[in-house]
Every structure is written in C-alpha cells, then in structure tokens.
Coordinates of C-alpha atoms in Angstrom, one line a residue:
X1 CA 0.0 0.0 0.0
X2 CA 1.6 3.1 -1.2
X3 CA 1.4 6.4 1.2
X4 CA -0.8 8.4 -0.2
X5 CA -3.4 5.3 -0.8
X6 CA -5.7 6.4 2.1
X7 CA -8.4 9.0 2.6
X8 CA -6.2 10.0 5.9
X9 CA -3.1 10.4 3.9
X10 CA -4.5 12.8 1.0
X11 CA -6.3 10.1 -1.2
X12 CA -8.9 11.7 -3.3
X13 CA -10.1 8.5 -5.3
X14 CA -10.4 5.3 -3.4
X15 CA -12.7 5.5 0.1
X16 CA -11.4 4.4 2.8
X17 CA -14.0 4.9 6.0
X18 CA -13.0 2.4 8.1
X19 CA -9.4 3.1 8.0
X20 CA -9.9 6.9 8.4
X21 CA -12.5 6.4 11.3
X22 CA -9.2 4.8 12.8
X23 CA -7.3 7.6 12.3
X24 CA -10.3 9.6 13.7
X25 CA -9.9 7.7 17.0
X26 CA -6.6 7.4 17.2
X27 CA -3.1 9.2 16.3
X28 CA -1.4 9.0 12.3
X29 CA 2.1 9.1 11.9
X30 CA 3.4 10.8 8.8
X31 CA 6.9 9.5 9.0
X32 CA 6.6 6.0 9.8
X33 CA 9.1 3.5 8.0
X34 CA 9.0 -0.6 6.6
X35 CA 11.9 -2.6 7.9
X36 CA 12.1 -3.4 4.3
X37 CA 11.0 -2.1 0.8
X38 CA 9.6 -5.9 -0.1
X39 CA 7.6 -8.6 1.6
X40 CA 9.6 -11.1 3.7
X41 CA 12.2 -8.6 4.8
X42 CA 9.8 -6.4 6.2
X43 CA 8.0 -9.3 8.3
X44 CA 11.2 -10.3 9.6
X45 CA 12.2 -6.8 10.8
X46 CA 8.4 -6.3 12.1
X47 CA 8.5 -9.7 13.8
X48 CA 12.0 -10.0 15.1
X49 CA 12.9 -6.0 16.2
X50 CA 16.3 -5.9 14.3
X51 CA 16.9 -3.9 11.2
X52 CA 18.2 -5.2 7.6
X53 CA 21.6 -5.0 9.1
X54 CA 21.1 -7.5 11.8
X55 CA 18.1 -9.3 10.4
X56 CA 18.2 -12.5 9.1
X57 CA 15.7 -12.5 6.4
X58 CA 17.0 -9.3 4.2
X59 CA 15.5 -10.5 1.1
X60 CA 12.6 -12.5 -0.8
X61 CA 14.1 -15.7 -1.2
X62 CA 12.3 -19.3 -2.0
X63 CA 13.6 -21.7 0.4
X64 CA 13.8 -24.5 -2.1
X65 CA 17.1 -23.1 -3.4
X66 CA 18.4 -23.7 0.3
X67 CA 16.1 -26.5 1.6
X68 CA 15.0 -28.7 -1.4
X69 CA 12.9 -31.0 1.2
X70 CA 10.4 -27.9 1.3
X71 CA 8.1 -27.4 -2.1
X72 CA 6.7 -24.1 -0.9
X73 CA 7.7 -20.7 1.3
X74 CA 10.9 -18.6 2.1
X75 CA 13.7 -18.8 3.2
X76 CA 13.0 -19.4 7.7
X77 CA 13.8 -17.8 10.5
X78 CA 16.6 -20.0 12.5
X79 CA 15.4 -21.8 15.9
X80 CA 17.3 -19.3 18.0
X81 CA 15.5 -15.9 16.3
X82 CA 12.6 -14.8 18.5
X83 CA 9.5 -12.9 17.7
X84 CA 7.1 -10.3 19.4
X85 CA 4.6 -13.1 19.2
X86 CA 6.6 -15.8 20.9
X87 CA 7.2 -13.5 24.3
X88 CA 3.7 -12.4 24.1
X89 CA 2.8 -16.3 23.9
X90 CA 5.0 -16.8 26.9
X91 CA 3.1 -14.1 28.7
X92 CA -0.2 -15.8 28.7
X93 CA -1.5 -14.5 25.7
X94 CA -3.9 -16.0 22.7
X95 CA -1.5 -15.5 19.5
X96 CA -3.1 -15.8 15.8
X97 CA -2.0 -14.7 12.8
X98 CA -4.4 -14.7 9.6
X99 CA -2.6 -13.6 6.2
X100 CA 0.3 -14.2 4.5
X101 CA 3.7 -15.3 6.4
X102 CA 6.8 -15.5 4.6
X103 CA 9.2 -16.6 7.2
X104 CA 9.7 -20.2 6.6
X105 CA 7.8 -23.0 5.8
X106 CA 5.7 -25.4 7.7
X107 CA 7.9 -27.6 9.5
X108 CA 10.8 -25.7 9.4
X109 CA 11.9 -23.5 12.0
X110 CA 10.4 -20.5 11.0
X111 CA 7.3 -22.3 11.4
X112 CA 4.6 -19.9 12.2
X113 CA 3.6 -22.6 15.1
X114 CA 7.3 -22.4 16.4
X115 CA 7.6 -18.6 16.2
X116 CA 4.6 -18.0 19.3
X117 CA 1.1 -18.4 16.9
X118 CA -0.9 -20.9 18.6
X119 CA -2.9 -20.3 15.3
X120 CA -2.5 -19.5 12.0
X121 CA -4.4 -19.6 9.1
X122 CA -3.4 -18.3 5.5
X123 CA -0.6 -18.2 2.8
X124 CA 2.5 -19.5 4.2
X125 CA 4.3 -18.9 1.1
X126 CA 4.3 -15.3 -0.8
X127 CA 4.7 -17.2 -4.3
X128 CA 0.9 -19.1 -3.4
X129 CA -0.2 -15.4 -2.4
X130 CA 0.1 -14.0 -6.0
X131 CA -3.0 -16.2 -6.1
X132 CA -6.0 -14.9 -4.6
X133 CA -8.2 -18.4 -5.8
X134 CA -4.9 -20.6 -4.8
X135 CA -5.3 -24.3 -4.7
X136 CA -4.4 -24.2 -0.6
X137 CA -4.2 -22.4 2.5
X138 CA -2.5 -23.9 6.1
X139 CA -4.0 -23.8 9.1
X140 CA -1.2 -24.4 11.2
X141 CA 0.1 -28.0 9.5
X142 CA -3.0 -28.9 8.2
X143 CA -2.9 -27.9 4.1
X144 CA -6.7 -26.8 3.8
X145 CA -7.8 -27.0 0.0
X146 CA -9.8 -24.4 -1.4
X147 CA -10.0 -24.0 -4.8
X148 CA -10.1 -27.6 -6.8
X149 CA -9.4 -25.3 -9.7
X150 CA -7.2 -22.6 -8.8
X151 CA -6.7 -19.7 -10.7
X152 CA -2.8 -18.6 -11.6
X153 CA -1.2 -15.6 -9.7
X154 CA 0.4 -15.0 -13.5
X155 CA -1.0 -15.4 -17.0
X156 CA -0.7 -12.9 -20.2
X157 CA -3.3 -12.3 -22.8
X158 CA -1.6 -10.4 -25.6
X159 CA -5.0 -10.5 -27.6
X160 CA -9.1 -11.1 -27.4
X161 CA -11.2 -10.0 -25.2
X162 CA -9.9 -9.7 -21.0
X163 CA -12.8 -10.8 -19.1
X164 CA -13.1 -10.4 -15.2
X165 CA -14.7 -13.8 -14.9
X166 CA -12.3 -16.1 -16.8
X167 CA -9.8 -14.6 -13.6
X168 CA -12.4 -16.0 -11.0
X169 CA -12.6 -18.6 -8.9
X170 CA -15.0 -20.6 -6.4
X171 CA -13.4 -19.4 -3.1
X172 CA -12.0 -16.0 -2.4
X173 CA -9.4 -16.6 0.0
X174 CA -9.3 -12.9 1.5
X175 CA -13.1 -13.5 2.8
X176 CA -11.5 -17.5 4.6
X177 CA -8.7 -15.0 6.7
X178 CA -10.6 -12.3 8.2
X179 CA -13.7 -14.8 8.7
X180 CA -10.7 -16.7 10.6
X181 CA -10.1 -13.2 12.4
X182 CA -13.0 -13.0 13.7
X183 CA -13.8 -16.2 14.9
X184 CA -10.3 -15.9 17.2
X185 CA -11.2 -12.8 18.2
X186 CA -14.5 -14.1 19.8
X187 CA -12.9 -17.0 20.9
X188 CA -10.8 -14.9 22.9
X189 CA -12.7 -12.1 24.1
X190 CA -12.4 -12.9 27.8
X191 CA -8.2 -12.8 27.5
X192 CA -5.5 -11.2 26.6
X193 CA -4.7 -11.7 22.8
X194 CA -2.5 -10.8 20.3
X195 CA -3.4 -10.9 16.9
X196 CA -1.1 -10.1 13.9
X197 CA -3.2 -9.8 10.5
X198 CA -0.9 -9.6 7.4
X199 CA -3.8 -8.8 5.0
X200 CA -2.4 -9.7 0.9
X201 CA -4.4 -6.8 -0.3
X202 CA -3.4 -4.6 -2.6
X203 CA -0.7 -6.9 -3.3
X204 CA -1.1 -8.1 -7.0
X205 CA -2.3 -10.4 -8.7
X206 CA -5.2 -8.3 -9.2
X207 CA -8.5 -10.4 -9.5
X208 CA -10.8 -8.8 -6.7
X209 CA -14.4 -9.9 -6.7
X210 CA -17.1 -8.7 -9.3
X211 CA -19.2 -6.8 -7.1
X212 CA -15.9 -5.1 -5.6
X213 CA -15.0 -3.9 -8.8
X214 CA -18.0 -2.3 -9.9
X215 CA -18.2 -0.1 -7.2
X216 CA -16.1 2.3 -8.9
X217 CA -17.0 4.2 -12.5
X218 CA -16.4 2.2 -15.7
X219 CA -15.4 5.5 -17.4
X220 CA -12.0 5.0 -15.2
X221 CA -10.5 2.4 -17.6
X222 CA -9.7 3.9 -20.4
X223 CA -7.3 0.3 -21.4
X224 CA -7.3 -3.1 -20.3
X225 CA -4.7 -5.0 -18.6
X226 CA -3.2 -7.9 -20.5
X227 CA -0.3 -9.3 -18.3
X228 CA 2.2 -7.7 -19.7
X229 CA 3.9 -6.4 -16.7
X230 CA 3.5 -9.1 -14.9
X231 CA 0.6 -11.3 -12.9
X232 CA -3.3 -11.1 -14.8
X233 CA -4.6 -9.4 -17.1
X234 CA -7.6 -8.0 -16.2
X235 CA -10.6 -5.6 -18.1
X236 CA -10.5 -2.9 -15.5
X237 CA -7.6 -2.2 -14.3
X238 CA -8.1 1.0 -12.2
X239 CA -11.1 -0.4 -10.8
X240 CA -9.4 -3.4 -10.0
X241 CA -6.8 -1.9 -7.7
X242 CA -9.4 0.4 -5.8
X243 CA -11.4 -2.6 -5.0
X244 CA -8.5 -4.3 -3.4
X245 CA -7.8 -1.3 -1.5
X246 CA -11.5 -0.9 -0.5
X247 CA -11.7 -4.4 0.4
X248 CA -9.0 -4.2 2.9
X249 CA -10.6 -1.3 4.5
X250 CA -13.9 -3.3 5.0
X251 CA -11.9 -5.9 6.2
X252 CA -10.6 -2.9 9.2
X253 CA -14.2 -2.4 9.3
X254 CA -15.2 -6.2 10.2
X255 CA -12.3 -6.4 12.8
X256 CA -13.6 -2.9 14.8
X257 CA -17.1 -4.3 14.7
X258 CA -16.1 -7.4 16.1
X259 CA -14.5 -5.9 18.7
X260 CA -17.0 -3.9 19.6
X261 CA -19.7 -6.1 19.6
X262 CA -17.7 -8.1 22.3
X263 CA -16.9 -5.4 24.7
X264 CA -13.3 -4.7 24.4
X265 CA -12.9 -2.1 21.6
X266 CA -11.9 0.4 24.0
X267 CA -9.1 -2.0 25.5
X268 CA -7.2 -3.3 22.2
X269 CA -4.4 -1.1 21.2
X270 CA -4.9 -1.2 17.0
X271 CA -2.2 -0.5 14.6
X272 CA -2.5 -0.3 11.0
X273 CA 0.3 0.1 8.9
X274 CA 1.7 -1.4 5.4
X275 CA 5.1 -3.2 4.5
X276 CA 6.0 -1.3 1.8
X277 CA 5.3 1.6 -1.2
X278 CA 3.2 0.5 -3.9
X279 CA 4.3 -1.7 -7.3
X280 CA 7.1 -0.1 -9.3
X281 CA 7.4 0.9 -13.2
X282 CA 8.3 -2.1 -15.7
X283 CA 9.5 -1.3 -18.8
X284 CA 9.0 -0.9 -21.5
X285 CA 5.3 -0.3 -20.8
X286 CA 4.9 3.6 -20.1
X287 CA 1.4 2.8 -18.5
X288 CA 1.3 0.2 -16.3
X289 CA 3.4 -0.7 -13.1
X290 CA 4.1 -4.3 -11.9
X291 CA 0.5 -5.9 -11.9
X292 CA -1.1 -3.6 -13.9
X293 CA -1.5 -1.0 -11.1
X294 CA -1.9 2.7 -12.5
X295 CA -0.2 4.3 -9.6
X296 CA 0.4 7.9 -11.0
X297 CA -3.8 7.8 -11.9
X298 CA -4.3 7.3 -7.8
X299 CA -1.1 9.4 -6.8
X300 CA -0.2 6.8 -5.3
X301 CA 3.0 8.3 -2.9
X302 CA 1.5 11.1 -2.9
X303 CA 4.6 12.9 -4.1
X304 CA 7.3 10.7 -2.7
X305 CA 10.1 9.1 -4.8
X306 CA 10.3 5.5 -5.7
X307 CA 8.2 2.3 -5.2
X308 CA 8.5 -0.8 -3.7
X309 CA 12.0 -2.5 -4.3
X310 CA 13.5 1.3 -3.1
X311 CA 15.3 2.3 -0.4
X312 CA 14.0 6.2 -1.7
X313 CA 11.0 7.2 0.4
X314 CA 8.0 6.0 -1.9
X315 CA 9.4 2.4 -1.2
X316 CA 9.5 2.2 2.6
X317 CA 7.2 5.2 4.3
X318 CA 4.5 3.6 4.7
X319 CA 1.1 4.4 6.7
X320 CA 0.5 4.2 10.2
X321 CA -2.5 4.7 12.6
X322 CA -2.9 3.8 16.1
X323 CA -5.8 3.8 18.0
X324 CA -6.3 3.1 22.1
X325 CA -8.8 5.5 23.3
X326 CA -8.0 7.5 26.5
X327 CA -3.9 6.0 26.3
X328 CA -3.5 7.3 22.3
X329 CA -4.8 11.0 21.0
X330 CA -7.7 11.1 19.0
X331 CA -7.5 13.1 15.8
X332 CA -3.2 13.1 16.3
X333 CA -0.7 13.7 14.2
X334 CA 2.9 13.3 14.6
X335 CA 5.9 13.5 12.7
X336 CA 8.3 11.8 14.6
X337 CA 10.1 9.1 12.7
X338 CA 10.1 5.1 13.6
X339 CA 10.1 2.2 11.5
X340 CA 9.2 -1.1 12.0
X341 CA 12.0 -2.6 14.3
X342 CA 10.4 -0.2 16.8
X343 CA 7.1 -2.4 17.2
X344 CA 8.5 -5.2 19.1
X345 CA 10.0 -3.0 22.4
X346 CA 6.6 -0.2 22.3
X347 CA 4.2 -3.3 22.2
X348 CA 6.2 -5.0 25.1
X349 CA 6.1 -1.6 26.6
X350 CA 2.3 -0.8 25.7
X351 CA 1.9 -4.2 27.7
X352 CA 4.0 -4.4 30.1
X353 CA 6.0 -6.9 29.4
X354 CA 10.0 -7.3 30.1
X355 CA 11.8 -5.9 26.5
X356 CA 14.3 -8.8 25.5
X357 CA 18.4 -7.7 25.2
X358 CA 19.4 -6.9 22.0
X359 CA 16.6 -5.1 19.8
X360 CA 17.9 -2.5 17.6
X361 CA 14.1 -0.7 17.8
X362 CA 13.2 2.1 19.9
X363 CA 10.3 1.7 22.6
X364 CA 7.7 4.3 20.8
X365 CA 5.4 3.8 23.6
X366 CA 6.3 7.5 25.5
X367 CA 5.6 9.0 22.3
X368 CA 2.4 7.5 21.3
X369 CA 0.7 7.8 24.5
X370 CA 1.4 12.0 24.5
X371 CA 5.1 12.3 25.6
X372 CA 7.2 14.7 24.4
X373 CA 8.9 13.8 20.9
X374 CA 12.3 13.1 21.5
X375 CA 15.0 14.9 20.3
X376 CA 17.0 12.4 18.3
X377 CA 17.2 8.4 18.1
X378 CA 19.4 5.9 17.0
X379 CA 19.9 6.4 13.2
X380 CA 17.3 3.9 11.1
X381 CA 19.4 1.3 8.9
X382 CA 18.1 -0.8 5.9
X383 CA 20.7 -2.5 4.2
X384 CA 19.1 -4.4 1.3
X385 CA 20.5 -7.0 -1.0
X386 CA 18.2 -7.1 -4.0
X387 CA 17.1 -4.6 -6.7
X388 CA 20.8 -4.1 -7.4
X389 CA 21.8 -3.8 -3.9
X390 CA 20.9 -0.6 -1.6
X391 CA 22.0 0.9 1.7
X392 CA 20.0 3.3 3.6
X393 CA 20.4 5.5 7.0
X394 CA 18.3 8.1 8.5
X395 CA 20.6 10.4 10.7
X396 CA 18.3 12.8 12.2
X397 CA 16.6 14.5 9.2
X398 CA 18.8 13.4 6.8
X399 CA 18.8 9.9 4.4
X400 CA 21.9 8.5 3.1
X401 CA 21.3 5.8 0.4
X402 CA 23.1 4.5 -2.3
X403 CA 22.1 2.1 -4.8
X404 CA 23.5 -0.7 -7.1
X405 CA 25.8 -1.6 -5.2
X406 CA 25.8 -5.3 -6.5
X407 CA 26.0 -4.1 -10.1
X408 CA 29.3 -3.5 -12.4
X409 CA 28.9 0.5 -12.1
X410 CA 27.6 0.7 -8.1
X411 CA 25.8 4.3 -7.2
X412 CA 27.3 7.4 -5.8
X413 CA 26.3 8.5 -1.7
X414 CA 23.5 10.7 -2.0
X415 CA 22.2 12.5 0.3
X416 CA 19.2 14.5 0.9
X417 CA 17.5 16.7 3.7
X418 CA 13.5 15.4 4.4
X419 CA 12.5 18.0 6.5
X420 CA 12.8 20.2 3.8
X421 CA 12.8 17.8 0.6
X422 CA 10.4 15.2 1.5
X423 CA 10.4 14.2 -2.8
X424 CA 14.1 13.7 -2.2
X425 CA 15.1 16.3 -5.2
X426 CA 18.0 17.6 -4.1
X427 CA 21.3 15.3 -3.7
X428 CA 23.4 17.3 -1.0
X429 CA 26.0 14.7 -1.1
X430 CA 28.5 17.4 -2.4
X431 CA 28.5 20.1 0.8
X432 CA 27.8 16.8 3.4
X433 CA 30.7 14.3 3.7
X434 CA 30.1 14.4 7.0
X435 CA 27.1 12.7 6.7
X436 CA 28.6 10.2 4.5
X437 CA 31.5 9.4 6.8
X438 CA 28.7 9.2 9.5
X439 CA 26.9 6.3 7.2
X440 CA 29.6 4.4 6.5
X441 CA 30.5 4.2 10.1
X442 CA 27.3 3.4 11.0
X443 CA 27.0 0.5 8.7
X444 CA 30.6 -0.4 9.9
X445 CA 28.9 -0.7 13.3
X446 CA 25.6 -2.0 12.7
X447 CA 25.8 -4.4 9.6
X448 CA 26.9 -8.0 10.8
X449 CA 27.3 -10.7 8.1
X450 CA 24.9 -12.5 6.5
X451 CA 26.1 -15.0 3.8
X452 CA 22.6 -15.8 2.9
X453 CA 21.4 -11.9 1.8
X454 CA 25.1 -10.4 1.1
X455 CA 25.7 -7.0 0.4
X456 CA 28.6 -5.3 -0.2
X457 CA 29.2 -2.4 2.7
X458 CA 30.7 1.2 1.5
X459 CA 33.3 2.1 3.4
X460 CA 34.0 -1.3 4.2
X461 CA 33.9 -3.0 0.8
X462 CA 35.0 -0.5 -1.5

C-alpha cells in the first residue's frame, strides 16, 4: 500500500472509511518507516525488532534453493531468532495470525507454530499469495484445500477479449482469513490476545471480486490490462486496484465491529500500517506498473520518490495509525520518525512486558501515548541486498542511500534533507561528507554478516 493510498493520507479516489474512522480515534504518523521495501524482509524486521543489518531474512528468497525437502515458502527464520509473538505467547496471551507469512515454511523453523502463533491460518508462502483463488491455505500444519481449480497468480493475454470472470474462482481466500479473524477474536474475548493480520491486499495479482469492482466508474478504464507487466490481465484495471484497496478497509471495518460487539474495543491497542510503497514501473510499458497497477492515476506516494524495491521514500514510508482510546490521542498527528524494528520493544512496553536484550528498535510507547517527541534516536538502517543492492540510513533528518551496489557501475552517496525535501530532489551529497562518513561508520557498526542476503558495505567494501 503506497502512502498516499488512504483517505487520511490525502487520497482523493479510493474511500477508505474504516481506515480513516481509525485515524479519527486514534493518532497517524506521517513519517513511519517498513523494515524493508519488499515482503519477507519487512515481516522479519516487524516480527523479530532488528533492522536489515542484523536481520536474518533481508530479502525475498524461496527456500527450495536452500532446503530442497520444502516445495513451498521462504527462506526461515533460524530456531534461535525470536519474535514479538513468541514472548507475548510466553506471557499468557492467545496468539493468531491470519494472512500471508513469509518466514519459513511449515515444518521448518520458522514455522509460524514455532515462532509464538498458537494459530495460523493463511498463505504460508508469498509465491501461493500471487493467487487470490490458490489451490491451498494452512491452518497451522493442516494444508486446507480451497480451490479444486485454482486460478494462476500469472498469465498474459496479448489479444481477445480480457474478461473479469475467466480470472475467477469458487473461493476468495481474503473472505476464509478475516472470517478466521473474527472467529479468534471471539474465541478470545475474555483474555489477553495478540493478533497479527498480514492482509495480501493490494498486493497483485489483481483479480478482486465482481461486485468489488463495480463499485467504482467504468469511465475510469480507459485500457485493459493484458499481463504484460506481470501477474493477470484484467478488463478494468483502475477499478481493480481500488477494489482491493476498498476491500482491505472493509476488512478494518469487520475487525472494529467485532471488537466492539464483544466489549473490548476500548481495551485493544490497533495499529494499522503497510510493509512497503506500492508496485514499481516495468519497462517498456509507459502505463502500467508491476500488476497492472496505474499508480500515477491514484497518486499513489502522494509525491514521494520511488516504489517498492527502493530504499527512496515511496518504497518504505509507509502508513501508520494507532488507536487506544484515553492512552492514544484522538484526531493526532505526529511526525516523529520510527520504523518497524520499533514495534516489538513499544508493544512490550504498551503491555508491560519485560523488553528482550538486544533489539535494535526504539520503545515508541512514551511518544504514542502524548510524551514529548524526542529529540534524536538511534539512526534507522536498511541494508538491502536485492534490486541491485541498496544501503539506507536516516541520521536525524537526513537519508543516506546509495544504490547498485551489486552491479558492475555501483551508485554514488547521495544524500538529501527530508525535513525540507520530503520528494528527495535535491542530492546534498557534495556540501555533506560528514554525513557520508557518519553512514559508513554506521554501517561499519551496525551491519553483521549475512552470507545468505550479502551486500557489499561502502566504506568497508570499496
């Protein structure tokens, strides 16, 4: 979900109620950050606290070319990493998760069942999640079939007529999860839970259901979508993407409800938030990014640069709401940045819970609840081995990234100023080597090996 995808954020095209009644009731955070500017990445940074420099997951990678006994997922988190989820499981708590995981298969040690969900029900592997009829979901190690004839995540039509229905299938998987949702959330009204819902949409492949898509005005879709950037083709493309994105905000809708039909509404600390920009450009189509998404119709990062696979802001700031009434301001803004390595010390703060040794996050929790905003924290890191290889750090107000960096002709530091040049326009790289210096000792510092997810360190590797 790309920034400016929300009513609360500036969008002017797709509505978004329930998410902005959220934001209503509780505080948005304009500068909020992924771990990652892809899928698994991001989990691992979200689940674990550490930041691509210490995280063991810094990539998308199918854990068949590592473990060949597995025939689905990514690569897994080891036996010794340990999630949010896991102490909160240790502390008494019900622990679900309904969505899409990403962090190692069933049966291995990244197990959803072995990193603290006594439940979860969903895609365990991203590849199955392009798929929004897939053959298969898991409910913990039971493979639950769903469709006895899936529809591919990818297909191209390069002529004929694209119609929505040959894209359809018998079950919807979306509708199984948050049906799953709710059901653990009434199952569990009368404890303390923790539920993590990794929703799929608006990930492509775009195939939303009929009567989703025809909410919005055929005179949108000026061209169909054949697959040629990747994924489905599908008739309405434009319409298509809104409908995912209105989707997940009735999907916001049904879990509020559900929470305040069984009493504890005003006793659930809520946080939405998204794991990265939205789909990038791919040439040589001029129209279309990945999927068929039109993001420049929707303004899509709402003036930010880059998309998902970028270290550049329009691939890793991402939304963020949180809502607890009379702990969390209603109708607040802040500009303070965080980023996702942050969530596992504020929620074990938020709950009073003892924060494990050796997060790299920052316990938000002061902040969120009306505390002053502090006057610096640790500098942010993302060190990310694919789309050419990219480093990142935030240093106060100031991003140093450079990019390509596992190509023949790596990228220049650049360096740029976002409290003043939030599209990141100007490159002050020139006047700051002091920043520079700063990064690369940072990275120096902060970046231990990972043979799996390599990338080569400035400063430290040329």
């Amino acid at each position: 979900m790309g920034w400016g995808e929300l009513g609360c954020y500036g969008q002017q095209k797709i509505p978004t109620p329930h998410i902005d009644a959220l934001a209503a009731q509780g505080t948005r955070f304009t500068r909020h950050y992924s771990g990652a500017p892809v899928c698994a990445p991001a989990r691992c940074a979200l689940m674990t606290g550490k930041h691509l420099g210490h995280a063991e997951v810094r990539g998308n990678f199918r854990v068949q070319a590592a473990f060949p006994e597995f025939t689905e997922g990514q690569y897994p988190l080891s036996e010794q990493a340990l999630t949010v989820a896991q102490v909160f499981q240790r502390a008494g708590y019900a622990t679900g998760a309904m969505g899409k995981w990403g962090l190692g298969p069933v049966g291995s040690t990244g197990d959803p069942n072995r990193k603290g969900f006594d439940l979860f029900f969903g895609y365990n592997c991203q590849g199955v999640a392009h798929s929004f009829y897939p053959p298969h979901l898991w409910r913990n190690a039971e493979r639950i079939v769903i469709n006895a004839a899936p529809i591919p995540g990818h297909q191209k039509q390069p002529e004929g007529e694209v119609r929505m229905e040959d894209w359809i299938g018998e079950t919807y998987a979306p509708r199984l999860m948050i049906a799953e949702a709710v059901k653990f959330l009434e199952a569990n009204q009368s404890r303390p839970f923790f539920l993590y819902l990794p929703f799929i949409e608006p990930h492509v492949a775009m195939h939303p259901p009929r009567e989703s898509v025809e909410r919005f005005p055929p005179e949108w879709d000026t061209q169909v979508y054949r697959g040629q950037c990747g994924y489905l083709p599908h008739p309405r493309p434009r319409a298509g993407y809104a409908a995912m994105i209105s989707d997940l905000d009735s999907y916001v809708g049904r879990v509020m409800e559900t929470l305040e039909r069984i009493g504890v509404a005003d006793q659930t600390l809520v946080i939405f938030t998204s794991d990265n920009g939205t789909t990038h450009p791919r040439p040589p189509d001029p129209h279309f990014h990945v999927g068929g998404v039109d993001a420049a119709f929707f303004n899509s990062t709402a003036g930010l640069r880059g998309y998902k696979g970028s270290l550049y802001e329009g691939g890793i700031r991402v939304p963020l709401i949180v809502r607890l009434p009379g702990r969390v301001a209603a109708g607040g803004v802040s500009d303070a940045p965080s980023y996702f390595p942050d969530w596992f010390p504020t929620l074990c703060a938020a709950a009073g819970l003892e924060t494990p040794a050796g997060l790299d996050g920052e316990n938000l929790w002061p902040l969120i609840t009306g505390g002053p905003v502090p006057k610096s924290r640790k500098p942010m890191v993302w060190v990310f081995p694919e789309y050419g290889g990219q480093v990142a750090v935030r240093i106060g107000e100031f991003k140093v990234i450079r990019q390509g960096l596992k190509t023949k002709k790596p990228g220049v530091w650049e360096v740029y100023d976002l409290s003043q040049d939030h599209a990141e326009e100007r490159d002050l790289a020139a006047a700051r080597p002091d920043l520079i210096q700063q990064a690369e000792d940072i990275l120096r510092r902060e970046v231990s090996e990972n043979a799996r997810f390599p990338v080569p360190i400035p400063g430290i590797d040329g």
